[in-house]
CSV table of C-alpha atoms in Angstrom, one decimal:
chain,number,residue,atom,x,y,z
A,1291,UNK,CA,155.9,73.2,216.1
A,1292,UNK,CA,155.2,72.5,212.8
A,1293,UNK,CA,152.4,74.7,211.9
A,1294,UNK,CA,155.3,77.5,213.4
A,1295,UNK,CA,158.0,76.3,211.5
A,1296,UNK,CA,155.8,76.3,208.2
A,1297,UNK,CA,154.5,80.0,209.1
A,1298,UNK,CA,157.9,81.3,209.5
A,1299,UNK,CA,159.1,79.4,205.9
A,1300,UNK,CA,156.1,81.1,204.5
A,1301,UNK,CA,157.8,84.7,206.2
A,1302,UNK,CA,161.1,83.8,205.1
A,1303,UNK,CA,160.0,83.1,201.3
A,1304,UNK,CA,157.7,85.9,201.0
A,1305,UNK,CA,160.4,88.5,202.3
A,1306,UNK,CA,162.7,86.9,200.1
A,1307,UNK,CA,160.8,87.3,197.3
A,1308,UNK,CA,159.7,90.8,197.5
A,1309,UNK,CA,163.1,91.6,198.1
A,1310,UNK,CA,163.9,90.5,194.9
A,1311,UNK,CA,160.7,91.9,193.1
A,1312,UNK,CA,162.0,95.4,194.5
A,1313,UNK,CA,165.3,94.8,193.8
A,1314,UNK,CA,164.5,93.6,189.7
A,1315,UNK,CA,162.2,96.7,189.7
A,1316,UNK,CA,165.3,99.0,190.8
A,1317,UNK,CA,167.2,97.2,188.5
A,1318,UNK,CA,164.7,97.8,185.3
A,1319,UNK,CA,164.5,101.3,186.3
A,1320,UNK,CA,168.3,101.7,186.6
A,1321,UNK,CA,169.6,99.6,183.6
A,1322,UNK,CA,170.0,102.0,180.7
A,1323,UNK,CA,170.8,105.3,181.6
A,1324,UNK,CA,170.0,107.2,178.7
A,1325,UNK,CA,166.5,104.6,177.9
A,1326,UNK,CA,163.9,106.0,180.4
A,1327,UNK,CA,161.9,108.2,178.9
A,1328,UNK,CA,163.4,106.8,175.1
A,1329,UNK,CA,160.4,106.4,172.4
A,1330,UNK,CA,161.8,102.8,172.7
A,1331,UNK,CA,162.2,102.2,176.1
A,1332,UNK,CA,159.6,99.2,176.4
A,1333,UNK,CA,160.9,97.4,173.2
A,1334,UNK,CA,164.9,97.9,174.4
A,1335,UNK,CA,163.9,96.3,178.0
A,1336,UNK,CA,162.2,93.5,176.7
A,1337,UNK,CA,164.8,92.6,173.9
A,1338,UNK,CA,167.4,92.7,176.2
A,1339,UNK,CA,165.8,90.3,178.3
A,1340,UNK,CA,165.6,87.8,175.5
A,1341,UNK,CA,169.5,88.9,174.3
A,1342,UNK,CA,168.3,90.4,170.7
A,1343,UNK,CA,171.0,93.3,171.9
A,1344,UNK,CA,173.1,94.3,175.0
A,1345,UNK,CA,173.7,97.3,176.7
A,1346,UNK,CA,177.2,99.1,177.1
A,1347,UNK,CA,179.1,98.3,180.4
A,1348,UNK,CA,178.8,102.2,181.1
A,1349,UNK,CA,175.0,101.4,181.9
A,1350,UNK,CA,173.9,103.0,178.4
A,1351,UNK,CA,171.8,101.5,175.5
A,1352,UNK,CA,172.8,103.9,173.1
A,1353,UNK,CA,169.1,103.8,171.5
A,1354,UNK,CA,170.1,106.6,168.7
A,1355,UNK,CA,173.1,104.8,167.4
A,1356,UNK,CA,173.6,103.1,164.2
A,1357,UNK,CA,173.2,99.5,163.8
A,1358,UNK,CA,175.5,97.4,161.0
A,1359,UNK,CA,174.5,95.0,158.9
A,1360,UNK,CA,175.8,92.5,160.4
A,1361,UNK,CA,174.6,93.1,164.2
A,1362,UNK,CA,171.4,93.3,162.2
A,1363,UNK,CA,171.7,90.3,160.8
A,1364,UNK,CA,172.6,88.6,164.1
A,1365,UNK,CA,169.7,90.3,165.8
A,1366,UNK,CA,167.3,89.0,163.4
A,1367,UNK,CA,168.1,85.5,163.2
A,1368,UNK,CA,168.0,85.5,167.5
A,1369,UNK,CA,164.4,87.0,167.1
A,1370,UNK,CA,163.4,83.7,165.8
A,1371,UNK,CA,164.4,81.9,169.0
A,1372,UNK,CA,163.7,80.9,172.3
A,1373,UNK,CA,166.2,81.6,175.3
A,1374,UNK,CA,165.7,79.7,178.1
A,1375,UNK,CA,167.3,80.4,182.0
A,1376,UNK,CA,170.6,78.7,181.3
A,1377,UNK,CA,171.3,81.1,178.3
A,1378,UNK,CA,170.5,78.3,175.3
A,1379,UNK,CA,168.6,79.3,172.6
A,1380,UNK,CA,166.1,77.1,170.3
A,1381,UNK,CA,164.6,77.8,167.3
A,1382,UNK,CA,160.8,78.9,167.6
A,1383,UNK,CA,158.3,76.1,166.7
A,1384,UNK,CA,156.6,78.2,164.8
A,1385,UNK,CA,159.2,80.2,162.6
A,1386,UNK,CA,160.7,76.0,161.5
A,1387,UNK,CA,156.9,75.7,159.7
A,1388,UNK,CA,156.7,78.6,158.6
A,1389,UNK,CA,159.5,77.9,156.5
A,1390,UNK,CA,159.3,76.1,152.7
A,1391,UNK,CA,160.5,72.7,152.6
A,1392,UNK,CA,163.8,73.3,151.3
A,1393,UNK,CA,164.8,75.8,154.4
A,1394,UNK,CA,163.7,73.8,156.7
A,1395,UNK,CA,165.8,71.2,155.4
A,1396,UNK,CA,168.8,73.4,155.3
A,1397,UNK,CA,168.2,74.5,159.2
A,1398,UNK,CA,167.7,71.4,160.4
A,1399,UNK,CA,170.0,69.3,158.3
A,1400,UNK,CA,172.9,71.6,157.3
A,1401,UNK,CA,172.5,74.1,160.4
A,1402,UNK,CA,171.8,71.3,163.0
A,1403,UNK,CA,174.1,72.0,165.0
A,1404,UNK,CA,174.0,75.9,165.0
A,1405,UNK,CA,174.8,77.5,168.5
A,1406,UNK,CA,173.6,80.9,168.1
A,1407,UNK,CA,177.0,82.2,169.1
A,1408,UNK,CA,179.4,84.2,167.5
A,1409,UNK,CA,182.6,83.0,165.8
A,1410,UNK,CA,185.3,82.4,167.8
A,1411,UNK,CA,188.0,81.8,164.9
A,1412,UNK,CA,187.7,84.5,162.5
A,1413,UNK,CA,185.0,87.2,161.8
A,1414,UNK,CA,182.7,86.8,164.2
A,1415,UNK,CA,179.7,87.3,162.5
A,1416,UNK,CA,180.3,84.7,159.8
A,1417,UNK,CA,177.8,81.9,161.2
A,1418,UNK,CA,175.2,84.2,161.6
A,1419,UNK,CA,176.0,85.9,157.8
A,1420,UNK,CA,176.0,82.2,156.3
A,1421,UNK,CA,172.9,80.9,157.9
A,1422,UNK,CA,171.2,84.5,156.6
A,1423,UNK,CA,172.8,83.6,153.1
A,1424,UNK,CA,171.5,80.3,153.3
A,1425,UNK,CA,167.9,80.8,153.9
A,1426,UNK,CA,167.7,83.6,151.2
A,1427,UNK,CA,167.4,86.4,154.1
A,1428,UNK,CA,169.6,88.3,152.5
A,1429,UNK,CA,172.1,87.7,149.5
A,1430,UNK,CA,175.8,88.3,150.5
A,1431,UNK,CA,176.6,90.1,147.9
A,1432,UNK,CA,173.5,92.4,148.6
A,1433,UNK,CA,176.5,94.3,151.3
A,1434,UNK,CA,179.8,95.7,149.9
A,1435,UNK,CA,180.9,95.7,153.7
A,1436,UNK,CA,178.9,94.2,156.5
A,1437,UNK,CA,180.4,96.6,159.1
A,1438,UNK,CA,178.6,99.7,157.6
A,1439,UNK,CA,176.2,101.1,159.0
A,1440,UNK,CA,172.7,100.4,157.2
A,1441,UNK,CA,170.3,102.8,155.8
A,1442,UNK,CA,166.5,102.4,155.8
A,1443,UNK,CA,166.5,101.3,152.6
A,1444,UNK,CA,168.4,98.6,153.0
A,1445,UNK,CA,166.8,97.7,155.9
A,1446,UNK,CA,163.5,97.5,153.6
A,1447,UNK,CA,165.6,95.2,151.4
A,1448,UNK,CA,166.3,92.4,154.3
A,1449,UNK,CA,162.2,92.7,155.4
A,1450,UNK,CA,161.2,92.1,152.3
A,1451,UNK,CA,163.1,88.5,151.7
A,1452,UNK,CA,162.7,87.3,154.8
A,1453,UNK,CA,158.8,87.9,154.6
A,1454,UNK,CA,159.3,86.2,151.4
A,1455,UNK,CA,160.7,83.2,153.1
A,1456,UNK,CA,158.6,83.1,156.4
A,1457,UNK,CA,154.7,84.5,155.2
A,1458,UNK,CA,154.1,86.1,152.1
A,1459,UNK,CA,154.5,89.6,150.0
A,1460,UNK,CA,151.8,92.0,150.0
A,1461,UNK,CA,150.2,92.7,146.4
A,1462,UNK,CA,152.7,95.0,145.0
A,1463,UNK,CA,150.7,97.2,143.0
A,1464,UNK,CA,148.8,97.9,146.6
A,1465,UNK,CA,151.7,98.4,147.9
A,1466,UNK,CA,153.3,100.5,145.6
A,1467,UNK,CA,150.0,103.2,145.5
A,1468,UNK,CA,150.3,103.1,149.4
A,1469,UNK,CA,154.0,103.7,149.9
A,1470,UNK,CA,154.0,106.1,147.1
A,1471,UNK,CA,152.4,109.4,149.4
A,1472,UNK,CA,155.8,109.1,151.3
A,1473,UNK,CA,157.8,112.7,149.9
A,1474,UNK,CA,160.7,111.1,149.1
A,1475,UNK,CA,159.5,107.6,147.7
A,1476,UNK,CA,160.3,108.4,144.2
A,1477,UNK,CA,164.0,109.4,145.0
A,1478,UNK,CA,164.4,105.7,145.2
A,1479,UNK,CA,165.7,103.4,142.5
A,1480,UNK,CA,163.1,101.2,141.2
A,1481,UNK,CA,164.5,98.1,142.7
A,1482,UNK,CA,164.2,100.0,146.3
A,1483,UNK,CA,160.7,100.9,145.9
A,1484,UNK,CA,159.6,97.3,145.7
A,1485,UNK,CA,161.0,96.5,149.2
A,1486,UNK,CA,159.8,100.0,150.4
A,1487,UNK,CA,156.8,99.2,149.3
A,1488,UNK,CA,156.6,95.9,151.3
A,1489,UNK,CA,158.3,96.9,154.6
A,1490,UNK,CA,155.6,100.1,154.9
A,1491,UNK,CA,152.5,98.1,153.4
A,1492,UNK,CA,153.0,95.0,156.1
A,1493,UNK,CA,153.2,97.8,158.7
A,1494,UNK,CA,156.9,96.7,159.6
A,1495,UNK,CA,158.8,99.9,158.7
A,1496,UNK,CA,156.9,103.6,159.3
A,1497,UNK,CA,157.4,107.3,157.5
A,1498,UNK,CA,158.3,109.9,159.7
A,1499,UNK,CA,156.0,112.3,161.0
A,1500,UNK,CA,157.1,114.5,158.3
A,1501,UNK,CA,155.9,112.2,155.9
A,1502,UNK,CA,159.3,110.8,155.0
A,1503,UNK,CA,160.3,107.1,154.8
A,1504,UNK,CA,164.1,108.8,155.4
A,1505,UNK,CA,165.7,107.3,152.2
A,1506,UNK,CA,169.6,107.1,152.9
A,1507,UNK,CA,169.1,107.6,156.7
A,1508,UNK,CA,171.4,104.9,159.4
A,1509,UNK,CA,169.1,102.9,160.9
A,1510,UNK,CA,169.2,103.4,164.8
A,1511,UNK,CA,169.9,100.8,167.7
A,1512,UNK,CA,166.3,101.4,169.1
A,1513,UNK,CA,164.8,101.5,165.6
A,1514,UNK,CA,166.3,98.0,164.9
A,1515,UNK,CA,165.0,96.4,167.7
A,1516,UNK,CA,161.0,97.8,167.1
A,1517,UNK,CA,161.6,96.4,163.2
A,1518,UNK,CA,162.5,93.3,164.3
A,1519,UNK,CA,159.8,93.1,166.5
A,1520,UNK,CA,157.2,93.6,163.8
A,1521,UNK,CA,158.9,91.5,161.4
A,1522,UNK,CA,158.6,88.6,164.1
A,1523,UNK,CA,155.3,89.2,166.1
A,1524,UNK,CA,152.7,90.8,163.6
A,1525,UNK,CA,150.5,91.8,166.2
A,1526,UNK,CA,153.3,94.5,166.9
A,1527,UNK,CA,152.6,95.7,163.4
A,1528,UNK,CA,151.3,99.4,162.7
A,1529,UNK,CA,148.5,99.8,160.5
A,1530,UNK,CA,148.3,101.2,157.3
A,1531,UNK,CA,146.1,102.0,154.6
A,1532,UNK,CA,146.5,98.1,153.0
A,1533,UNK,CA,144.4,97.4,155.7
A,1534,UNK,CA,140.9,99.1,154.6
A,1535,UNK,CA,140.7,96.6,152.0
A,1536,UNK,CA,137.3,95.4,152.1
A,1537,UNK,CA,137.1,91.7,153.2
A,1538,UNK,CA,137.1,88.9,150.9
A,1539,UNK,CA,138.9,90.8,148.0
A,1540,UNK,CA,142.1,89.3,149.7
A,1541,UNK,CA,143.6,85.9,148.8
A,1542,UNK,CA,146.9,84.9,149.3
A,1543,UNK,CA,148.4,82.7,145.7
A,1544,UNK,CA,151.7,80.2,145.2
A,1545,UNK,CA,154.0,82.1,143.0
A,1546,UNK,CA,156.7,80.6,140.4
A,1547,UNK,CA,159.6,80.4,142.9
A,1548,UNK,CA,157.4,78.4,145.2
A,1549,UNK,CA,156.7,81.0,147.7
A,1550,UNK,CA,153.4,82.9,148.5
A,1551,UNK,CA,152.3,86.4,147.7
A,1552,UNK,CA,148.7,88.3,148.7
A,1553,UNK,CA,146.7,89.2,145.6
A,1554,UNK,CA,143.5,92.3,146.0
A,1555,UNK,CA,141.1,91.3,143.8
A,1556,UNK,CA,139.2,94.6,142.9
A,1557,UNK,CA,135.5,93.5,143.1
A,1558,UNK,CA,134.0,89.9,144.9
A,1559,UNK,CA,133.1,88.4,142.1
A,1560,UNK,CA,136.7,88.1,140.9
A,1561,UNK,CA,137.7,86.9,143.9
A,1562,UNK,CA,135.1,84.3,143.9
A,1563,UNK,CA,136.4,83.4,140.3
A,1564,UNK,CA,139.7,82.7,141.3
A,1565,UNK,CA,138.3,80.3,143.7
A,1566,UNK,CA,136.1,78.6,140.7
A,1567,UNK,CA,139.0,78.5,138.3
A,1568,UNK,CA,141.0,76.4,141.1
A,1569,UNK,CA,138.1,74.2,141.4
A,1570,UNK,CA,137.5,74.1,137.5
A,1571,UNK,CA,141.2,72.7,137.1
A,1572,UNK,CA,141.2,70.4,139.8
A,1573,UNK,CA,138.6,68.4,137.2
A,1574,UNK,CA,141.8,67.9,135.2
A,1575,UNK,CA,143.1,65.4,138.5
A,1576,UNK,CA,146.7,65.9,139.3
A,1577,UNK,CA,147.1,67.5,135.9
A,1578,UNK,CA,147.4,71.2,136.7
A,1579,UNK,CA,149.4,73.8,138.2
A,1580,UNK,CA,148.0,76.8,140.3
A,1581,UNK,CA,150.4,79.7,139.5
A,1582,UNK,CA,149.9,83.3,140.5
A,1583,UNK,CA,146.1,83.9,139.0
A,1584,UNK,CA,146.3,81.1,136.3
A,1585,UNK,CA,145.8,77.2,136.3
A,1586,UNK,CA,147.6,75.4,134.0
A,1587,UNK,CA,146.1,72.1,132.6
A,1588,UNK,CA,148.4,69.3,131.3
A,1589,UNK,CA,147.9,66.2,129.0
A,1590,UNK,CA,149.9,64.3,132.0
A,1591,UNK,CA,152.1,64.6,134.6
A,1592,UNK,CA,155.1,64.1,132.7
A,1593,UNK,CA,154.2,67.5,130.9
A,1594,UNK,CA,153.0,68.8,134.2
A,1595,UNK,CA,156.9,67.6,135.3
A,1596,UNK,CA,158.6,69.3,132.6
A,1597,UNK,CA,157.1,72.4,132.7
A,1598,UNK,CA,157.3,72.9,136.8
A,1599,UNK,CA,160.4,71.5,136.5
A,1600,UNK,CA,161.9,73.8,133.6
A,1601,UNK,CA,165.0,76.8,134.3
A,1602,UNK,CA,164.6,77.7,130.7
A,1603,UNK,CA,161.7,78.7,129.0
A,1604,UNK,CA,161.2,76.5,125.9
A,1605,UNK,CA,160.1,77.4,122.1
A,1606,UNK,CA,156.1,77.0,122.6
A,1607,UNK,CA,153.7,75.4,125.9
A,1608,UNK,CA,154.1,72.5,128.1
A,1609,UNK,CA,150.4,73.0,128.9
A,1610,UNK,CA,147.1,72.4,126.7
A,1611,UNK,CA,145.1,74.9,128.1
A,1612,UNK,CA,144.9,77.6,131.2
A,1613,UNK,CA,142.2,79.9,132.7
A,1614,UNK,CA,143.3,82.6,133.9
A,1615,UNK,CA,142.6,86.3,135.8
A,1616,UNK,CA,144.2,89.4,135.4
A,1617,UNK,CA,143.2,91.3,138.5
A,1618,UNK,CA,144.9,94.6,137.5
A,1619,UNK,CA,143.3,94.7,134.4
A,1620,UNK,CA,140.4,93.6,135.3
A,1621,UNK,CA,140.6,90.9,133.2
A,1622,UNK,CA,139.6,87.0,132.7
A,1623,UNK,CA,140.3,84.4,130.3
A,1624,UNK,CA,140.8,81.1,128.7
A,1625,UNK,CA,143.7,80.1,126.1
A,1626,UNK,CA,143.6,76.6,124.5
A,1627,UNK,CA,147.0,75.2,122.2
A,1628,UNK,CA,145.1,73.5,119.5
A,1629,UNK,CA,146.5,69.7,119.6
A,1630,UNK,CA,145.0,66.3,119.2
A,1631,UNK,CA,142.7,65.5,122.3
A,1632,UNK,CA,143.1,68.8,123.8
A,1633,UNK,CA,139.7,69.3,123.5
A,1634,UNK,CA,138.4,66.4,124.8
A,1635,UNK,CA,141.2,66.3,128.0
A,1636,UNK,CA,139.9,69.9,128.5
A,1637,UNK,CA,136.0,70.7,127.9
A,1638,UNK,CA,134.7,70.3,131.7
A,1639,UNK,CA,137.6,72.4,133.1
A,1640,UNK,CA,136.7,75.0,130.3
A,1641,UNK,CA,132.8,74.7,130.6
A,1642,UNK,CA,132.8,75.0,134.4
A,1643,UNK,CA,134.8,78.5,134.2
A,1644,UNK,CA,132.6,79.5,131.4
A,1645,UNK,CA,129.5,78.7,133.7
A,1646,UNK,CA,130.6,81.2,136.4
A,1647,UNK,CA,131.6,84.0,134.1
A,1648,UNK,CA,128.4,84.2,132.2
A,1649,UNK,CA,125.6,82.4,134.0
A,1650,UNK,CA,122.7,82.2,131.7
A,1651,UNK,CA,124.8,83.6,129.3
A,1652,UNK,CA,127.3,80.6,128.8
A,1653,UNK,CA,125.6,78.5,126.2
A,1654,UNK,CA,126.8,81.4,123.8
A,1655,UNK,CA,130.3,81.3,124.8
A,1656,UNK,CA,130.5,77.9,124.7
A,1657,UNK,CA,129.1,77.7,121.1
A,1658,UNK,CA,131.6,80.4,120.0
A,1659,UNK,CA,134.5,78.5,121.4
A,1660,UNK,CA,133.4,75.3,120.1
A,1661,UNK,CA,133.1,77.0,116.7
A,1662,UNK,CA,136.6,79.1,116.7
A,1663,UNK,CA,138.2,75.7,117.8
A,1664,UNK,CA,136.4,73.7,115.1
A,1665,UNK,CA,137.6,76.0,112.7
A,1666,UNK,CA,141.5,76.5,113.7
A,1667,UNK,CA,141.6,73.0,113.9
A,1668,UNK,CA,140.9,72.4,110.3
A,1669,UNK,CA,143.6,75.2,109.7
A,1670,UNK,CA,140.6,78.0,108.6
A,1671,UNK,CA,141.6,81.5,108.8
A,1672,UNK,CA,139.9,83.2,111.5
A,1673,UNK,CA,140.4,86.6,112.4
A,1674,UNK,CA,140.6,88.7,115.8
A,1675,UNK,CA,137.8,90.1,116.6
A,1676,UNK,CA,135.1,91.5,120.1
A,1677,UNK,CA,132.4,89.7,120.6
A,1678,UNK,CA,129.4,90.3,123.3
A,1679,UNK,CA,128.4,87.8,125.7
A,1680,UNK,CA,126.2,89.3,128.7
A,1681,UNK,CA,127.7,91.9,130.1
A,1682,UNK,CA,131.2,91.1,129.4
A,1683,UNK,CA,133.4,92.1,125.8
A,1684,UNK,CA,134.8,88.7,124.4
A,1685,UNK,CA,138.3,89.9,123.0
A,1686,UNK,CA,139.4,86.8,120.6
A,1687,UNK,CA,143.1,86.6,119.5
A,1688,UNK,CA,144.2,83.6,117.1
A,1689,UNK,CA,148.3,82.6,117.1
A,1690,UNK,CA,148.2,81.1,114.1
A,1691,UNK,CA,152.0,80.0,114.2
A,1692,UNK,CA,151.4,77.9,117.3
A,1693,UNK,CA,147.5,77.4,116.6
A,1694,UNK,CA,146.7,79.2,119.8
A,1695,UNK,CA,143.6,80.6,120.8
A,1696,UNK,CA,143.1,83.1,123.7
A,1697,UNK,CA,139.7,84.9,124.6
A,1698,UNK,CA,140.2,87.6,127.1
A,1699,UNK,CA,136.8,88.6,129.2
A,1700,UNK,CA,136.5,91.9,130.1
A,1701,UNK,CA,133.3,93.4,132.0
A,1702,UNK,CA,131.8,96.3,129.9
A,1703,UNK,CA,131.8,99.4,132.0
């Protein structure tokens, strides 16, 4: 009797069950009237589900409508989360570390008890607006009104601080060249090129198929949905032509806000300097600061302190010495502040830089900087001048206000 009774629970569940299946398969098919078929339709079902965006109790999505700032807004902070069968919502593991220090203080400190709901006293996008404000998403004075529709643009403009925040920028001169064969890139202003530039080089926001980015067009309901997609799942990303990059020219640098941003080195051997000149400081200690392309090296870490530390820039250099790269230019180089023990503090940092540059070829350089400093030092006059070392031009410039010395190192074509 058993056996039978467990037979006919087994009957009973699975007729139970593909009832349902049929039933949620109707339901998908039936949800959104005007979806099937849509360019969209798999992004808008599965969105849904997770409560990015509802429907309209007519049984329409409304895929080709505008989206305001502020439902955008809303829609992107809920991308970050987790929604479990009760209908609570948690933040996702992996968008709190991606997050600097300071914002994930703020969420999980000053936002702690954040519900993910609308407002039920006043505007009822304000938590949502705040929390945005807060994390340097977007600025709040960035939107005149946050009930107007927004424009691709400004769209761009919301990508491109919230990468900023959660990953990194693409290199922006990359960008820039790649963005620019859109036909109406250069109606934009400056300021909205650079956020262009980013949302189409990470692959986030597309051109048209006329070849358009659609400058001053209303972002749609279904277009909002596939950007935040990208912008949170980066294997949903399109690709573009940053990605034929050849590997190893990419590195990804801390910048002077304290964020991140991807640097293309334009041949190897740069590359593998920047990796050298990181090394080279670290011989200085704790006594440096990795900036961008250049490393800083300080008599101490109270100098170090000050100058990391600083809002204003001061009269003359918190550091003694930095090595540095300019990848556009294709560029390297070394300045030194003549002081007392600079030298001395400074020499292996210098010399192991120098040794990668040149190779066999770095006794000269050495010798010529040992000379040049010898000379400024003693308060000589020495003038500008190009030597060669190698295969590179040695470009010497003397401050002789602030007793500054700077050789740039340029490869000879």
């Amino acid at each position: 009797m058993r056996q039978i009774a467990r037979v006919l629970s087994a009957c009973l569940l699975m007729f139970v069950i593909s009832n349902y299946s049929q039933a949620y398969a109707q339901e998908q098919q039936q949800r959104f009237s005007d979806v099937k078929g849509h360019w969209a339709e798999a992004t808008v079902n599965r969105l849904v589900d997770r409560g990015i965006l509802d429907g309209f109790p007519d049984g329409t999505f409304r895929p080709d409508d505008p989206v305001t700032a502020d439902q955008f807004v809303k829609m992107l902070l809920l991308s970050y989360t987790n929604v479990y069968p009760n209908g609570e919502r948690a933040w996702k593991k992996e968008f709190v570390q991606s997050l600097g220090a300071a914002n994930r203080g703020i969420l999980e400190q000053d936002y702690r008890d954040f519900n993910f709901r609308p407002s039920l006293l006043g505007y009822w996008a304000k938590p949502f607006i705040d929390l945005a404000n807060d994390l340097h998403f977007i600025n709040k004075s960035q939107f005149a009104d946050f009930k107007a529709n927004l424009k691709r643009e400004q769209v761009a403009e919301i990508i491109y601080y919230t990468v900023k925040e959660t990953e990194y920028t693409e290199d922006e001169t990359l960008s820039l060249k790649s963005a620019g064969t859109l036909g109406d890139f250069l109606s934009l202003k400056e300021r909205e090129k650079r956020f262009v530039a980013e949302a189409y080089g990470k692959g986030i926001m597309e051109g048209y198929p006329n070849g358009y980015f659609g400058a001053g067009q209303q972002v749609t309901r279904a277009e909002s949905l596939a950007i935040l997609d990208r912008i949170t799942d980066k294997s949903k990303r399109v690709t573009t032509s940053l990605a034929a990059v050849p590997p190893g020219l990419e590195v990804i640098v801390p910048t002077k806000d304290g964020h991140y941003k991807k640097v293309v080195f334009p041949t190897a051997k740069m590359a593998e300097a920047y990796k050298v000149l990181g090394e080279a400081a670290k011989l200085r200690g704790t006594n440096y600061d990795l900036v961008e392309t250049t490393a800083k090296l300080y008599k101490d870490a109270e100098t170090k302190a000050k100058d990391v530390n600083r809002t204003l820039i001061p009269n003359g250099s918190w550091e003694e010495a930095s090595l540095w790269i300019e990848p556009e230019y294709r560029t390297y180089g070394v300045t030194v502040h003549v002081q007392n023990g600079v030298l001395a503090r400074n020499q292996e940092s210098i010399d192991a830089y120098a040794n990668y540059l040149f190779a066999h070829e770095a006794l000269k350089f050495k010798e010529l900087f040992a000379d040049v400093y010898r000379r400024v030092e003693a308060g000589d006059t020495v003038e500008n001048q190009t030597f060669t070392i190698g295969s590179y031009a040695v470009e010497l410039h003397i401050d002789k206000d602030t007793k500054t010395i700077v050789y740039s190192i340029l490869e000879k074509m």
